Amino acid sequence: MTARIERVVTEGVVDVDGVEHKVENNTWILGDDEDVIVIDPARDAEAILEKVGEREVLAIICTHGLPDHVGAAIEVAARDEAVIALHPKDRPLWRLTWPDTWPDIDMEDEGLFEVGGVQLEVMSTPGISHGGVSLYCEALEAVFTGKTLQADGPGRVGGEYPALADQLTAIGGRLFTLPHATRVLPAHGEETTIGDLEPQFDAWLSGSLTRGAQEQEEGPLTDGTRAAGIRLNLRDE
């Protein structure tokens, strides 16, 4: 098997009340020596395409439509005329960044993509956004979780959980059914495994996430969305 996973960390600076904060995003590249799929192309198209090199970009897959994660999508896709895939429920978020374009593919739950002899299965994992998805590669024992699940637990938007019940349902019902050895490859921060995170699930269900919300809000900026002033109401379809 020649398929492999590579990471590109891109940086951006956001301003919060006159104070600048550095924000880092993960872009993941899955493929072999000839073709790749780019997942969550954030900020710096040049850095992403440098990592891709001479390989052909077949598709751009966005696990969600938040602006700091789709900012390089058009430029990365344009080089090889690659298609861009996004869940249709995240189209309104996409238009915050790209008001004059639409993604090429409307992803749905259990959809499949193939590259380098391996498949990516689309898993609907809403909570951070209406159309949030994760992408499971069984052959490589890895799941790309976007902002749904990170090494420090469920991801947040603007320091808040837009729809925590939905997010925990997706994590428990979809992600934590995967083998414990599965690598969790998030949109921010370092990777972890399903087995490392699953034992914390009961505490999340019992309210540990919301009890610590104030301390987390006052802690380091981790995703840039609070600084961007992004707020979502997932109850408004």
mmCIF file with all atom_site columns, N, CA, C and O in Angstrom, residues 16 27 51 99 103 116 198:
data_model
loop_
_atom_site.group_PDB
_atom_site.id
_atom_site.type_symbol
_atom_site.label_atom_id
_atom_site.label_alt_id
_atom_site.label_comp_id
_atom_site.label_asym_id
_atom_site.label_entity_id
_atom_site.label_seq_id
_atom_site.pdbx_PDB_ins_code
_atom_site.Cartn_x
_atom_site.Cartn_y
_atom_site.Cartn_z
_atom_site.occupancy
_atom_site.B_iso_or_equiv
_atom_site.pdbx_formal_charge
_atom_site.auth_seq_id
_atom_site.auth_comp_id
_atom_site.auth_asym_id
_atom_site.auth_atom_id
_atom_site.pdbx_PDB_model_num
ATOM 1  N N  . VAL A 1 16  ? -7.802  40.533 18.360 1.00 0.00 ? 16  VAL A N  1
ATOM 2  C CA . VAL A 1 16  ? -8.850  40.519 19.374 1.00 0.00 ? 16  VAL A CA 1
ATOM 3  C C  . VAL A 1 16  ? -8.656  41.734 20.268 1.00 0.00 ? 16  VAL A C  1
ATOM 4  O O  . VAL A 1 16  ? -7.698  41.807 21.039 1.00 0.00 ? 16  VAL A O  1
ATOM 5  N N  . THR A 1 27  ? -3.971  21.284 7.677  1.00 0.00 ? 27  THR A N  1
ATOM 6  C CA . THR A 1 27  ? -4.473  20.792 6.401  1.00 0.00 ? 27  THR A CA 1
ATOM 7  C C  . THR A 1 27  ? -3.871  19.413 6.195  1.00 0.00 ? 27  THR A C  1
ATOM 8  O O  . THR A 1 27  ? -2.664  19.222 6.375  1.00 0.00 ? 27  THR A O  1
ATOM 9  N N  . LYS A 1 51  ? 3.733   21.274 -0.558 1.00 0.00 ? 51  LYS A N  1
ATOM 10 C CA . LYS A 1 51  ? 3.743   19.923 0.008  1.00 0.00 ? 51  LYS A CA 1
ATOM 11 C C  . LYS A 1 51  ? 3.211   18.907 -1.003 1.00 0.00 ? 51  LYS A C  1
ATOM 12 O O  . LYS A 1 51  ? 3.727   17.794 -1.107 1.00 0.00 ? 51  LYS A O  1
ATOM 13 N N  . PRO A 1 99  ? -18.300 34.234 -1.630 1.00 0.00 ? 99  PRO A N  1
ATOM 14 C CA . PRO A 1 99  ? -19.686 34.619 -1.941 1.00 0.00 ? 99  PRO A CA 1
ATOM 15 C C  . PRO A 1 99  ? -20.087 34.405 -3.394 1.00 0.00 ? 99  PRO A C  1
ATOM 16 O O  . PRO A 1 99  ? -21.279 34.382 -3.703 1.00 0.00 ? 99  PRO A O  1
ATOM 17 N N  . PRO A 1 103 ? -19.360 25.010 -3.967 1.00 0.00 ? 103 PRO A N  1
ATOM 18 C CA . PRO A 1 103 ? -18.611 23.747 -4.100 1.00 0.00 ? 103 PRO A CA 1
ATOM 19 C C  . PRO A 1 103 ? -19.166 22.906 -5.241 1.00 0.00 ? 103 PRO A C  1
ATOM 20 O O  . PRO A 1 103 ? -20.324 23.066 -5.656 1.00 0.00 ? 103 PRO A O  1
ATOM 21 N N  . GLY A 1 116 ? -5.206  6.791  -4.180 1.00 0.00 ? 116 GLY A N  1
ATOM 22 C CA . GLY A 1 116 ? -4.067  5.974  -3.784 1.00 0.00 ? 116 GLY A CA 1
ATOM 23 C C  . GLY A 1 116 ? -4.418  4.572  -3.334 1.00 0.00 ? 116 GLY A C  1
ATOM 24 O O  . GLY A 1 116 ? -3.701  3.963  -2.528 1.00 0.00 ? 116 GLY A O  1
ATOM 25 N N  . GLU A 1 198 ? -11.825 8.134  24.205 1.00 0.00 ? 198 GLU A N  1
ATOM 26 C CA . GLU A 1 198 ? -13.103 7.507  24.555 1.00 0.00 ? 198 GLU A CA 1
ATOM 27 C C  . GLU A 1 198 ? -13.360 7.420  26.060 1.00 0.00 ? 198 GLU A C  1
ATOM 28 O O  . GLU A 1 198 ? -14.512 7.619  26.499 1.00 0.00 ? 198 GLU A O  1
#
